[in-house]
mmCIF file with all atom_site columns, C-alpha atoms in Angstrom:
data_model
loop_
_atom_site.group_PDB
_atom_site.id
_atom_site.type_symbol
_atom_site.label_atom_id
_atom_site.label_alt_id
_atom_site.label_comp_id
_atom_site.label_asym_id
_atom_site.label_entity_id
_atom_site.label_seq_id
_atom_site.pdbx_PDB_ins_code
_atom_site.Cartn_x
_atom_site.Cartn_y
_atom_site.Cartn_z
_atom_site.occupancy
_atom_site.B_iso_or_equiv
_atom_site.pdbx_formal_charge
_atom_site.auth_seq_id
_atom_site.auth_comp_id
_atom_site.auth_asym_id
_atom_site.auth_atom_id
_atom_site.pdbx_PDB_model_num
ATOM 1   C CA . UNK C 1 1   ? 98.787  -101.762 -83.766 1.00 0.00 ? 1   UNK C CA 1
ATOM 2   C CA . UNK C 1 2   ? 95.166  -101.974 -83.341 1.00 0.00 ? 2   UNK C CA 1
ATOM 3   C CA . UNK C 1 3   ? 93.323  -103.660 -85.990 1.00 0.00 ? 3   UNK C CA 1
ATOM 4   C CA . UNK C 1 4   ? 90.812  -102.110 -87.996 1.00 0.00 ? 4   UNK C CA 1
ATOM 5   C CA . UNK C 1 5   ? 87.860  -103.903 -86.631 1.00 0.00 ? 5   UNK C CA 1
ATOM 6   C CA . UNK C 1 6   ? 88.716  -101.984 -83.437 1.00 0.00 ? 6   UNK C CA 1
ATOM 7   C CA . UNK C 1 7   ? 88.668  -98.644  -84.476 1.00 0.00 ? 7   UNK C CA 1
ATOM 8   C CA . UNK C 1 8   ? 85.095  -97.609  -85.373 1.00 0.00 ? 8   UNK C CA 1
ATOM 9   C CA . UNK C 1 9   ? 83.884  -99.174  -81.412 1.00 0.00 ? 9   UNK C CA 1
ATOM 10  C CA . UNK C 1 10  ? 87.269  -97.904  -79.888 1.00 0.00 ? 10  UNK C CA 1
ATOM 11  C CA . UNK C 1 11  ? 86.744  -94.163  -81.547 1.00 0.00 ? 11  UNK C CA 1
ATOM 12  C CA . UNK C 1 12  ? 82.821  -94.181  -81.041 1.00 0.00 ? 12  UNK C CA 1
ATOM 13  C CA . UNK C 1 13  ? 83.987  -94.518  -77.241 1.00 0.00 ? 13  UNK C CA 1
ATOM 14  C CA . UNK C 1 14  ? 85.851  -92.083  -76.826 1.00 0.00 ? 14  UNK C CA 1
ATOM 15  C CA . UNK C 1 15  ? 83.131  -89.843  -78.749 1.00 0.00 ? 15  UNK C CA 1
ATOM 16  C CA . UNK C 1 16  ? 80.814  -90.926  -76.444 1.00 0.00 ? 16  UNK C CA 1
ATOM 17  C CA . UNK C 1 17  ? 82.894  -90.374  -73.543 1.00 0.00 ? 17  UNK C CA 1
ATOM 18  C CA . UNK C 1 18  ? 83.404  -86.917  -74.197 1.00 0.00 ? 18  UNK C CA 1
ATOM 19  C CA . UNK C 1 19  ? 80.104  -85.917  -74.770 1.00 0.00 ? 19  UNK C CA 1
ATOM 20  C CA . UNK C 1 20  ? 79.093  -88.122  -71.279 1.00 0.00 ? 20  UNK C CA 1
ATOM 21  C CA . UNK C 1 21  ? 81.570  -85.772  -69.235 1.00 0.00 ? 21  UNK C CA 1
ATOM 22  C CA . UNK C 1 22  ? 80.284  -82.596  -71.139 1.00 0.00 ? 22  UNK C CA 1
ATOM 23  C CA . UNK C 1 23  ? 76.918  -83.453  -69.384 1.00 0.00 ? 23  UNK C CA 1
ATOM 24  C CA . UNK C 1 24  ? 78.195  -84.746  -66.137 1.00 0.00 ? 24  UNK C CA 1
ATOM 25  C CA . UNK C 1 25  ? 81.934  -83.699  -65.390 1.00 0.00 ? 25  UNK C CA 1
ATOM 26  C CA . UNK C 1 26  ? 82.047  -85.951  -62.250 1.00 0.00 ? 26  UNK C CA 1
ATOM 27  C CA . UNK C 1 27  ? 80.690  -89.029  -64.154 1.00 0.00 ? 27  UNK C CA 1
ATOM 28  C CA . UNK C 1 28  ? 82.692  -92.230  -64.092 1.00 0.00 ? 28  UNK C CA 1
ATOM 29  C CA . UNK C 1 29  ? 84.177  -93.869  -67.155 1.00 0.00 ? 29  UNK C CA 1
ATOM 30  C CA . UNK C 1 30  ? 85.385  -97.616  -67.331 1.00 0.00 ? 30  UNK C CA 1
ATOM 31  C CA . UNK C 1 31  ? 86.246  -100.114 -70.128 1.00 0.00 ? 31  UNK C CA 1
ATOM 32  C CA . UNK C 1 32  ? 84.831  -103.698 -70.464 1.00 0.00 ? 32  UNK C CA 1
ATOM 33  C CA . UNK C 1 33  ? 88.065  -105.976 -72.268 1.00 0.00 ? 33  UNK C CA 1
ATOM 34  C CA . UNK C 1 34  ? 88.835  -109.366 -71.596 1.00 0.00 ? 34  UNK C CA 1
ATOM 35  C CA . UNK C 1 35  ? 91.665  -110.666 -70.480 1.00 0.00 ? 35  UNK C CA 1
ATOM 36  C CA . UNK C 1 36  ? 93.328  -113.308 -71.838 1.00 0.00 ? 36  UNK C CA 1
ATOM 37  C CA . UNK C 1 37  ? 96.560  -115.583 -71.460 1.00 0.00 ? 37  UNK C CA 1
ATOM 38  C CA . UNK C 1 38  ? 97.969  -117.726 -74.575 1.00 0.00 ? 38  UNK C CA 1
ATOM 39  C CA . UNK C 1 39  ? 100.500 -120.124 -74.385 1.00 0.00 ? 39  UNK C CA 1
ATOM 40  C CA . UNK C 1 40  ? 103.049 -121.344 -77.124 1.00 0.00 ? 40  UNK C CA 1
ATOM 41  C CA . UNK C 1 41  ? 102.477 -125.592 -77.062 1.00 0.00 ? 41  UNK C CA 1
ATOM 42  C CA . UNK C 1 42  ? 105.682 -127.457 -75.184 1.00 0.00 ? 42  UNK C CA 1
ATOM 43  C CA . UNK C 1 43  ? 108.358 -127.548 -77.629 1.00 0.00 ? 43  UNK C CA 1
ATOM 44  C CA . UNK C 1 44  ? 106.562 -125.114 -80.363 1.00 0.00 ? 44  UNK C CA 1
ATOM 45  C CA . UNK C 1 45  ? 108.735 -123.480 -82.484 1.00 0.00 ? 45  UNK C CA 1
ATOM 46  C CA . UNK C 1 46  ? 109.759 -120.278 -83.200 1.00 0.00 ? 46  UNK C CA 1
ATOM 47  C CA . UNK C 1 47  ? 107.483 -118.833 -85.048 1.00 0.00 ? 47  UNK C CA 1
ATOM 48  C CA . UNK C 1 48  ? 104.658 -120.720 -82.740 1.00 0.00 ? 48  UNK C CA 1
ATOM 49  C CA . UNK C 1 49  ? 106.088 -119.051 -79.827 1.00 0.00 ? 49  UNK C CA 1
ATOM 50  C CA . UNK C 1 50  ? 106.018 -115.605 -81.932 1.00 0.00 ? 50  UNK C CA 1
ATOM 51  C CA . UNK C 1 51  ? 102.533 -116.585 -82.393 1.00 0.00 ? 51  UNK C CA 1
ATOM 52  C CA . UNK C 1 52  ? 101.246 -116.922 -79.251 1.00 0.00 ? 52  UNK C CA 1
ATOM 53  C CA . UNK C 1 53  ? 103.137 -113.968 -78.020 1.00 0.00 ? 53  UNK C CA 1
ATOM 54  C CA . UNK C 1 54  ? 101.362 -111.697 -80.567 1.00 0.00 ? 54  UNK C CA 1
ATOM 55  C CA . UNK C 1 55  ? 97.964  -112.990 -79.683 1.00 0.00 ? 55  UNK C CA 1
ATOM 56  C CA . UNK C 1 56  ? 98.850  -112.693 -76.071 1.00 0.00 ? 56  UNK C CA 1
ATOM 57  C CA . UNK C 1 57  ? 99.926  -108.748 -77.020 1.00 0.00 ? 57  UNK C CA 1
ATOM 58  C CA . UNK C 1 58  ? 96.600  -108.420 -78.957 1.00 0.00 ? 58  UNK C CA 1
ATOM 59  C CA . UNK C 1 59  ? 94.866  -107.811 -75.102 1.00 0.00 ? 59  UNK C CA 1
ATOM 60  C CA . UNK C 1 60  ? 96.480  -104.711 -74.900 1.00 0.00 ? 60  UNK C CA 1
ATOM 61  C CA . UNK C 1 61  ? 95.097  -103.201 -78.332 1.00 0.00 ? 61  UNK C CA 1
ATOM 62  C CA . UNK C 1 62  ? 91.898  -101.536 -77.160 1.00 0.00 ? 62  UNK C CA 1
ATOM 63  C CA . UNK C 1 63  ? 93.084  -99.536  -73.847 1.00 0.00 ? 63  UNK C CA 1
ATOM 64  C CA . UNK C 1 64  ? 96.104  -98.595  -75.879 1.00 0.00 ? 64  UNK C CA 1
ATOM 65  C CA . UNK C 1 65  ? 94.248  -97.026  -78.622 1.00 0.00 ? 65  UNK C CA 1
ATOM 66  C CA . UNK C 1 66  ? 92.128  -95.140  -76.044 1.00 0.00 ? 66  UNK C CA 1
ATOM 67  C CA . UNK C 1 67  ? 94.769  -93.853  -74.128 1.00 0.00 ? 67  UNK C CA 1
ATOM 68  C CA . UNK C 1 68  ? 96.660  -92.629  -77.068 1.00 0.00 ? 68  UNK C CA 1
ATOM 69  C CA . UNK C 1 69  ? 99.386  -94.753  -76.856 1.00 0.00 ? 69  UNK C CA 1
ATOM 70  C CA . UNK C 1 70  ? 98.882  -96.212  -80.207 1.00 0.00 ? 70  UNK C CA 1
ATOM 71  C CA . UNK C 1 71  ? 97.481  -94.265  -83.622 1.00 0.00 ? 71  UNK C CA 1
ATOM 72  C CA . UNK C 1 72  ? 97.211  -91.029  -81.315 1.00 0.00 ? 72  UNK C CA 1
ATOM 73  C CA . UNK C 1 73  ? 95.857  -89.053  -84.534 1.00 0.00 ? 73  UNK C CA 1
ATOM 74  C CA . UNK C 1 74  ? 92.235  -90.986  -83.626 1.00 0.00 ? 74  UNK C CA 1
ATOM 75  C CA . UNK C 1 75  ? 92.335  -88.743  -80.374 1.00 0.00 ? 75  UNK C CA 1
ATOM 76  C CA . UNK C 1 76  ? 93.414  -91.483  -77.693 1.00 0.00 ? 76  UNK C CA 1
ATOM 77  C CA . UNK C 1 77  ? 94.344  -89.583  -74.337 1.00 0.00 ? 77  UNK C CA 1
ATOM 78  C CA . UNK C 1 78  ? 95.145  -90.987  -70.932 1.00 0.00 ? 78  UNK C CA 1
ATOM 79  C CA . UNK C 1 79  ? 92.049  -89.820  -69.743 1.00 0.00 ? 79  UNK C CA 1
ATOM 80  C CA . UNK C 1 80  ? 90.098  -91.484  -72.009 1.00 0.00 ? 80  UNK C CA 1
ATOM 81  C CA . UNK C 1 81  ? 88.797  -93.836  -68.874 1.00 0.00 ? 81  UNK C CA 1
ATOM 82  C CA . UNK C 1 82  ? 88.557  -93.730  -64.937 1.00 0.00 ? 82  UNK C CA 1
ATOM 83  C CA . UNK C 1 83  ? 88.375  -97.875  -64.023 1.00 0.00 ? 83  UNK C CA 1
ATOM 84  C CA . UNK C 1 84  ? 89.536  -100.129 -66.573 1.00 0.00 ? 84  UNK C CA 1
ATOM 85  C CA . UNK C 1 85  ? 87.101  -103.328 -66.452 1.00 0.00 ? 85  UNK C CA 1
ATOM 86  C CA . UNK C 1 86  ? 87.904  -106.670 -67.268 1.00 0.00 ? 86  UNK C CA 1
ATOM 87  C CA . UNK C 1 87  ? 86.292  -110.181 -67.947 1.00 0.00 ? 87  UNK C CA 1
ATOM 88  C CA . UNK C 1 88  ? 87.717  -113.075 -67.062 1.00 0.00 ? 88  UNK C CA 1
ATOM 89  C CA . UNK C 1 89  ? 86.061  -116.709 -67.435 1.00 0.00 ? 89  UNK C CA 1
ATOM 90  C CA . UNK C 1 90  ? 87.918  -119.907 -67.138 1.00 0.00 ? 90  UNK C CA 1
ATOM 91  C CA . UNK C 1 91  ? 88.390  -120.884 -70.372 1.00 0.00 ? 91  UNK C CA 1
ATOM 92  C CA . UNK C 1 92  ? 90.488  -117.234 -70.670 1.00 0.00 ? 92  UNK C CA 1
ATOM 93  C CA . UNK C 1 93  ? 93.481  -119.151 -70.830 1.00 0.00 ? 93  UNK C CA 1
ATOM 94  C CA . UNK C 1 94  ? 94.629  -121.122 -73.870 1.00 0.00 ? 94  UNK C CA 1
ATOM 95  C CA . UNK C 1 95  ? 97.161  -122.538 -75.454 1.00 0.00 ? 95  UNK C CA 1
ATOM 96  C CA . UNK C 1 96  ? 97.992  -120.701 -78.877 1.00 0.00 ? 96  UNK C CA 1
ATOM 97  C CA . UNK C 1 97  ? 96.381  -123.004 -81.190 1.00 0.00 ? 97  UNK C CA 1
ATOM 98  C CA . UNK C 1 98  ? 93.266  -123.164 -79.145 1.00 0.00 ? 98  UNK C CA 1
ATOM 99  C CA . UNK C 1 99  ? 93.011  -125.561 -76.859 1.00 0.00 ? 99  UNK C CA 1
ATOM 100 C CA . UNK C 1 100 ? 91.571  -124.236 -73.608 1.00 0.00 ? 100 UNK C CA 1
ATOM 101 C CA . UNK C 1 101 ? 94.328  -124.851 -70.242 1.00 0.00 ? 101 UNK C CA 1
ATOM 102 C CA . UNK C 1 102 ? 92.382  -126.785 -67.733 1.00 0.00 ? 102 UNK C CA 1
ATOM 103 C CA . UNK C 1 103 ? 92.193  -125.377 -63.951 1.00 0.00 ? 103 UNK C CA 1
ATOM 104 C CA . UNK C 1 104 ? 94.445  -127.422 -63.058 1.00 0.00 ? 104 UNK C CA 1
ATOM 105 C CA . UNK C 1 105 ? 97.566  -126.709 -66.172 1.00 0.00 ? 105 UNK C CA 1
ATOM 106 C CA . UNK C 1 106 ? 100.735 -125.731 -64.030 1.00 0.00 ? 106 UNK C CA 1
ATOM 107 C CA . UNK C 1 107 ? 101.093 -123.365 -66.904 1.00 0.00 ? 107 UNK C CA 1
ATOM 108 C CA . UNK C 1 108 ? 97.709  -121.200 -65.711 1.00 0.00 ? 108 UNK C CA 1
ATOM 109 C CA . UNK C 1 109 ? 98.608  -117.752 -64.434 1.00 0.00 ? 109 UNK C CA 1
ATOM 110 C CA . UNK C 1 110 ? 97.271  -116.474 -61.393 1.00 0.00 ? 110 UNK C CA 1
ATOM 111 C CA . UNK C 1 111 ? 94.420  -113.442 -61.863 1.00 0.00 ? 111 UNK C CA 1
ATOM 112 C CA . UNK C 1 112 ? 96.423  -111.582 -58.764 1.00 0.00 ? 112 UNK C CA 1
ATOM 113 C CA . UNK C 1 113 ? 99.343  -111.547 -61.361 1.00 0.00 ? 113 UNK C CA 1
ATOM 114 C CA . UNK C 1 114 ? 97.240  -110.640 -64.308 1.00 0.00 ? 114 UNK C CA 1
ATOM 115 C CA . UNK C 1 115 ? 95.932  -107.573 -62.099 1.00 0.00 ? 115 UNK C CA 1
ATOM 116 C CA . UNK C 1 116 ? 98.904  -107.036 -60.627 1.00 0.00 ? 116 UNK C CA 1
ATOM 117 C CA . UNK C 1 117 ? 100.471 -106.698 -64.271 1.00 0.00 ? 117 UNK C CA 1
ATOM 118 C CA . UNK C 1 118 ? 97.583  -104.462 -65.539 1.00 0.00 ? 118 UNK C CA 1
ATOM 119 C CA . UNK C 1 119 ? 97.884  -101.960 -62.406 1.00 0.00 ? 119 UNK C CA 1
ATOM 120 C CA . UNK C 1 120 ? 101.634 -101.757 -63.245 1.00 0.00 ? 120 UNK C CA 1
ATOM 121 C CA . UNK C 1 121 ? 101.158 -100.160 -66.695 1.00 0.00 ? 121 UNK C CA 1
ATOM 122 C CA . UNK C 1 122 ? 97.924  -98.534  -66.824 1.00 0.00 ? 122 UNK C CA 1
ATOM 123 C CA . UNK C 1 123 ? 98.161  -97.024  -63.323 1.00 0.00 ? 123 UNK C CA 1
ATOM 124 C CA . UNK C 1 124 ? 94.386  -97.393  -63.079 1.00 0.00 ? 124 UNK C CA 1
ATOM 125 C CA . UNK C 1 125 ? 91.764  -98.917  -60.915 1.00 0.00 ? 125 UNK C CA 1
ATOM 126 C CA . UNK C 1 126 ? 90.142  -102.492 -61.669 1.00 0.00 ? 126 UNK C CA 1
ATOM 127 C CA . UNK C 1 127 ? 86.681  -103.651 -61.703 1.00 0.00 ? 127 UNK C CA 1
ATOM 128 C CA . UNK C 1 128 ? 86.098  -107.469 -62.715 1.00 0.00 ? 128 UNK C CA 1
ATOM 129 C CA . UNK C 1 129 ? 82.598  -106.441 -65.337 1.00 0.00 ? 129 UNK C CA 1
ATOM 130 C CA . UNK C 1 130 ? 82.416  -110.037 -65.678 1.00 0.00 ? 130 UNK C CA 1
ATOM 131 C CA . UNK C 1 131 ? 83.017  -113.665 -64.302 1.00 0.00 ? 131 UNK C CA 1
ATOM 132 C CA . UNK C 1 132 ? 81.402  -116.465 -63.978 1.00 0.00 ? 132 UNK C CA 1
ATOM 133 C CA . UNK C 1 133 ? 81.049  -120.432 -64.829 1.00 0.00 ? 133 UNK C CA 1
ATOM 134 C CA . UNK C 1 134 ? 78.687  -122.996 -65.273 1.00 0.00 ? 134 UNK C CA 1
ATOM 135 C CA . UNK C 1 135 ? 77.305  -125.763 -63.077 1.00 0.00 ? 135 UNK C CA 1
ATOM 136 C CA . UNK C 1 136 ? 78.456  -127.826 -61.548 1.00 0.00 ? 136 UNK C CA 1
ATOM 137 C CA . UNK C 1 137 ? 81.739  -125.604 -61.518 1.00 0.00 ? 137 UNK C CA 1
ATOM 138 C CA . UNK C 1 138 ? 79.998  -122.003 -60.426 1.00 0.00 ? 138 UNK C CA 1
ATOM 139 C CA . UNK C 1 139 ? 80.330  -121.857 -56.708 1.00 0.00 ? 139 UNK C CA 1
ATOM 140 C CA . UNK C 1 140 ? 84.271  -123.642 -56.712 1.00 0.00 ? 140 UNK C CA 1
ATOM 141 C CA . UNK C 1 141 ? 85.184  -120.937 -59.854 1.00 0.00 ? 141 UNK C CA 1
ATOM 142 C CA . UNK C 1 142 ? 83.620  -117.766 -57.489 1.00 0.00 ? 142 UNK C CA 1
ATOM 143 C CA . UNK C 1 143 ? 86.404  -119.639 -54.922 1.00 0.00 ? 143 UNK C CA 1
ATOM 144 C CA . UNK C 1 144 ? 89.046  -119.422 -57.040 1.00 0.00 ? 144 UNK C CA 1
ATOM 145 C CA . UNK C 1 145 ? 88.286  -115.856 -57.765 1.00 0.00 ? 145 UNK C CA 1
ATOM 146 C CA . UNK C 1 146 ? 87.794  -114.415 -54.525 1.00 0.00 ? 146 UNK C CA 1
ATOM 147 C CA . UNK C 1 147 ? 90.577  -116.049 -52.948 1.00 0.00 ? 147 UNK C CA 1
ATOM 148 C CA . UNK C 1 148 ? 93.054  -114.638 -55.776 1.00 0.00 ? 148 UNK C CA 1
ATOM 149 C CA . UNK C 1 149 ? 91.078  -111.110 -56.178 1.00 0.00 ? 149 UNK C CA 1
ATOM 150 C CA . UNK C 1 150 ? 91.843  -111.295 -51.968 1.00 0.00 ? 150 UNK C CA 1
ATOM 151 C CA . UNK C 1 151 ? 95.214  -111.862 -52.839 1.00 0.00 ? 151 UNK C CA 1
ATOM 152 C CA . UNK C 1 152 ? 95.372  -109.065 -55.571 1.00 0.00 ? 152 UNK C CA 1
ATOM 153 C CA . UNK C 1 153 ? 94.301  -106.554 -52.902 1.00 0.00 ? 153 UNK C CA 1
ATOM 154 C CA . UNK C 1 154 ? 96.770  -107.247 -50.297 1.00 0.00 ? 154 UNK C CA 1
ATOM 155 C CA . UNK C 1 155 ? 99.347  -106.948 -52.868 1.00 0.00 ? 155 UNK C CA 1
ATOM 156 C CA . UNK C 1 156 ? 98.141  -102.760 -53.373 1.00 0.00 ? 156 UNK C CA 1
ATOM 157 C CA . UNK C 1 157 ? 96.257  -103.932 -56.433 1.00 0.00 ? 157 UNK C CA 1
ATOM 158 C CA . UNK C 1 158 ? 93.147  -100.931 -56.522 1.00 0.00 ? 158 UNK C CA 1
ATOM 159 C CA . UNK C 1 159 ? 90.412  -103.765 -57.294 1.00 0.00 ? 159 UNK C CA 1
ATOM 160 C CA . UNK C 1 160 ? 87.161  -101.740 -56.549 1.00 0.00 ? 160 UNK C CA 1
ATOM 161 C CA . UNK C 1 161 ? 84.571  -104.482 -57.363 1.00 0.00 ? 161 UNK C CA 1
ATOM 162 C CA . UNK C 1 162 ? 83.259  -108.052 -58.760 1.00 0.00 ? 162 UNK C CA 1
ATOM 163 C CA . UNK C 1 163 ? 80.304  -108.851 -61.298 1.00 0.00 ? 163 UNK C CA 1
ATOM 164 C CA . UNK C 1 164 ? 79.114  -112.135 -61.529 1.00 0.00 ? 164 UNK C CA 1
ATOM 165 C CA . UNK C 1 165 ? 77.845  -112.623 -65.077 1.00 0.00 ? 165 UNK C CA 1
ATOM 166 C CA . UNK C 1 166 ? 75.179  -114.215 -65.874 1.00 0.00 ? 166 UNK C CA 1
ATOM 167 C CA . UNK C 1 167 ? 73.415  -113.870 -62.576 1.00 0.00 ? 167 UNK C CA 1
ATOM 168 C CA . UNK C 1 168 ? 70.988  -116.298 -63.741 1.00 0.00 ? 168 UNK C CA 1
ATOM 169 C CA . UNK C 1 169 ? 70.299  -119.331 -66.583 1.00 0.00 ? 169 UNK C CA 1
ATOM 170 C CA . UNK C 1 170 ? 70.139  -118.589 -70.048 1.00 0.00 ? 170 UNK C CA 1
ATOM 171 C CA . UNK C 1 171 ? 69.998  -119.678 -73.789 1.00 0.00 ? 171 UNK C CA 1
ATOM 172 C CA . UNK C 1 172 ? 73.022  -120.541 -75.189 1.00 0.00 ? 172 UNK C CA 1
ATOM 173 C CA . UNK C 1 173 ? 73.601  -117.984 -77.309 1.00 0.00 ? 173 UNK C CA 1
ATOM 174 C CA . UNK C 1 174 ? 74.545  -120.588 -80.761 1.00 0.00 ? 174 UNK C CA 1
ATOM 175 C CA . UNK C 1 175 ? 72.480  -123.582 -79.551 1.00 0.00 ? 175 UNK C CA 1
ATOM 176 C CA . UNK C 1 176 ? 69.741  -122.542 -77.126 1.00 0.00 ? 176 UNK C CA 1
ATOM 177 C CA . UNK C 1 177 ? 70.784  -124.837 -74.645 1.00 0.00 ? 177 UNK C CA 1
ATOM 178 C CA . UNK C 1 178 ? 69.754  -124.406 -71.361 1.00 0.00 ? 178 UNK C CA 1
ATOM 179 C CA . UNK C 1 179 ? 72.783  -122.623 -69.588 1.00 0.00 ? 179 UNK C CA 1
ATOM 180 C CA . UNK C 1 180 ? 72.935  -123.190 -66.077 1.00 0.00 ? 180 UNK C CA 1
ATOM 181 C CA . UNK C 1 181 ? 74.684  -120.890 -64.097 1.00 0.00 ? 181 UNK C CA 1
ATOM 182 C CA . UNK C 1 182 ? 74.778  -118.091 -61.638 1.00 0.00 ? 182 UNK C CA 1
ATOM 183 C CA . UNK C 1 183 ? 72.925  -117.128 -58.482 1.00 0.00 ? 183 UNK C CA 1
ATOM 184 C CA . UNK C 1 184 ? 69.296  -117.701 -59.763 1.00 0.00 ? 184 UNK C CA 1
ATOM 185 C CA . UNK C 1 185 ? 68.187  -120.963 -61.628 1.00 0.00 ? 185 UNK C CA 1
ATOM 186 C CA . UNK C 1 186 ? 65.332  -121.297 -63.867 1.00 0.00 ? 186 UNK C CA 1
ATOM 187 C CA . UNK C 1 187 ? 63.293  -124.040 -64.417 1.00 0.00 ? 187 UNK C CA 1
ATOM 188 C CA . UNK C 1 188 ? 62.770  -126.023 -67.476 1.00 0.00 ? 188 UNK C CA 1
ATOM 189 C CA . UNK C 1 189 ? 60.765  -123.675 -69.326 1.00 0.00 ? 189 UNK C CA 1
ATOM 190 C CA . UNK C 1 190 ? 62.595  -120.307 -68.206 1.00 0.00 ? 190 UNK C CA 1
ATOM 191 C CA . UNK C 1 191 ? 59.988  -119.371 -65.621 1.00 0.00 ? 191 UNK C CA 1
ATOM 192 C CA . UNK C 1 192 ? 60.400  -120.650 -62.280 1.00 0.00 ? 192 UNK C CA 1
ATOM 193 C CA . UNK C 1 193 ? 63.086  -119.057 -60.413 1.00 0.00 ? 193 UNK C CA 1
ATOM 194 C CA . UNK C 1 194 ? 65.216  -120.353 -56.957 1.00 0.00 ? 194 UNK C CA 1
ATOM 195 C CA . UNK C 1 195 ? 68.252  -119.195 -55.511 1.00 0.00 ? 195 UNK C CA 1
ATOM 196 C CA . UNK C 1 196 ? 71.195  -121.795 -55.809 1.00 0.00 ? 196 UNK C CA 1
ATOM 197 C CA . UNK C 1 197 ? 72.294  -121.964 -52.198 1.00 0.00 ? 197 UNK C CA 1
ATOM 198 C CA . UNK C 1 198 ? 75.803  -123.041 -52.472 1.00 0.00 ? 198 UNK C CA 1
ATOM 199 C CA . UNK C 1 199 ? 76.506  -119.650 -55.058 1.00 0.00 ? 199 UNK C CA 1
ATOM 200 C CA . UNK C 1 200 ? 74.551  -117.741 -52.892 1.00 0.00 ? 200 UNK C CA 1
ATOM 201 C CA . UNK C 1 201 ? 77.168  -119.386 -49.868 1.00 0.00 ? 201 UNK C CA 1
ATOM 202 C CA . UNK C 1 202 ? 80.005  -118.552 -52.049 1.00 0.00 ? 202 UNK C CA 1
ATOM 203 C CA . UNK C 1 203 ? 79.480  -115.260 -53.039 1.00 0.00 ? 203 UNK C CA 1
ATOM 204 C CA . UNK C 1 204 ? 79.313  -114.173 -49.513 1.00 0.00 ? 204 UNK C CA 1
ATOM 205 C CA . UNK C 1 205 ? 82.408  -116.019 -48.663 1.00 0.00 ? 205 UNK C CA 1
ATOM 206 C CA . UNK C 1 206 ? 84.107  -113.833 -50.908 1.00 0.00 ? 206 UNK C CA 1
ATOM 207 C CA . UNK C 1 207 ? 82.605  -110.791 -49.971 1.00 0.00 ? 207 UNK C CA 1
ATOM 208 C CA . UNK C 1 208 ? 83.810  -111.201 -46.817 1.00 0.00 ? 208 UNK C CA 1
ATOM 209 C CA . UNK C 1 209 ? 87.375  -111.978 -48.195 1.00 0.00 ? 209 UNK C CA 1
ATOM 210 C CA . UNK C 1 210 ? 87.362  -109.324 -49.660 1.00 0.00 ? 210 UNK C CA 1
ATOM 211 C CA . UNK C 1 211 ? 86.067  -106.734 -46.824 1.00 0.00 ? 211 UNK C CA 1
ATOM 212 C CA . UNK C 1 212 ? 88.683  -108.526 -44.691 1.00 0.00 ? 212 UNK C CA 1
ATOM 213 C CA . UNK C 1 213 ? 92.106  -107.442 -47.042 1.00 0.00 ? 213 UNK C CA 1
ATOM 214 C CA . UNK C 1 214 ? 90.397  -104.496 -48.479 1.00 0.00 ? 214 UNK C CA 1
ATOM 215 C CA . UNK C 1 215 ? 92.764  -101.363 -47.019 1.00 0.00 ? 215 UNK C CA 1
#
């Protein structure tokens, strides 16, 4: 069921939905979630494996409760949303008691399969709200993505978009360190501003992956 941390944003959505389409019938809705895959360690135990399983279920929670497939007395329907939106980083995938699976762990899923998945029980169109990673890893983890959102689309999966998030360098959000990442690059002092050529490169590559598989 979905936790009660979940239900004063989850409910609040759908309030705010409602009165959205009362002013604009034709207007758009989508979700923002992330997704997530958890594994159970080699040779966990039971109750490890039960573990990670429940975590992994935990992803579903908040499109559930909107649709009305869980608590339906907090008004949930299944047009609650149009696109459902996900995030997806690189260090989405983890093994149950926390340590992040590295790009290259056999036991990474593939984001085509993830989508694919998704489509299957929500019937709904995608939109990636968010992805991203930091240097020196940005351009090769927009790669990664386009080739296996390219690979989503040939496989019927309705993926109608890609955000990169951050487009540009930031403050770490605990630290203040300087984040660098994204299509723009700041200098030292967060004012001077240059396009990094080789995520400028890579993001058109996968446009045109995209364009070339979309239906």
């Amino acid at each position: 069921v979905a936790t009660r941390a979940t239900r004063p944003r989850d409910t609040a959505f759908l309030a705010s939905a409602a009165a959205v389409r009362r002013a604009d019938p034709d207007v758009t809705v989508l979700t923002s979630e992330p997704l997530i895959v958890v594994k159970p360690r080699p040779r966990s135990s039971k109750r490890s494996i039960a573990r990670a399983a429940l975590k992994q279920a935990s992803m579903h929670e908040a499109w559930d409760l909107l649709l009305g497939r869980i608590e339906p007395e907090l008004g949930g329907h299944e047009g609650a949303f149009d696109i459902l939106g996900v995030n997806w980083y690189p260090q989405n995938q983890w093994l149950v008691h926390g340590r992040k699976l590295e790009l290259d762990d056999s036991r990474r899923e593939s984001l085509a399969d993830i989508l694919a998945r998704l489509h299957d029980r929500y019937g709904k169109p995608l939109l990636m709200t968010e992805t991203g990673d930091e240097e020196p890893d940005c351009a090769s983890w927009l790669h990664r993505v386009g080739r296996e959102a390219a690979a989503a689309i040939t496989a019927q999966v309705p993926l109608v978009g890609i955000c990169l998030y951050p487009v540009m360098d930031y403050a770490g959000w605990e630290n203040d360190r300087h984040c660098e990442c994204g299509l723009i690059a700041l200098g030292p002092g967060f004012e001077e501003r240059r396009i990094r050529p080789h995520v400028r490169d890579a993001l058109r590559l996968m446009a045109h992956r995209i364009a070339s598989c979309a239906p």
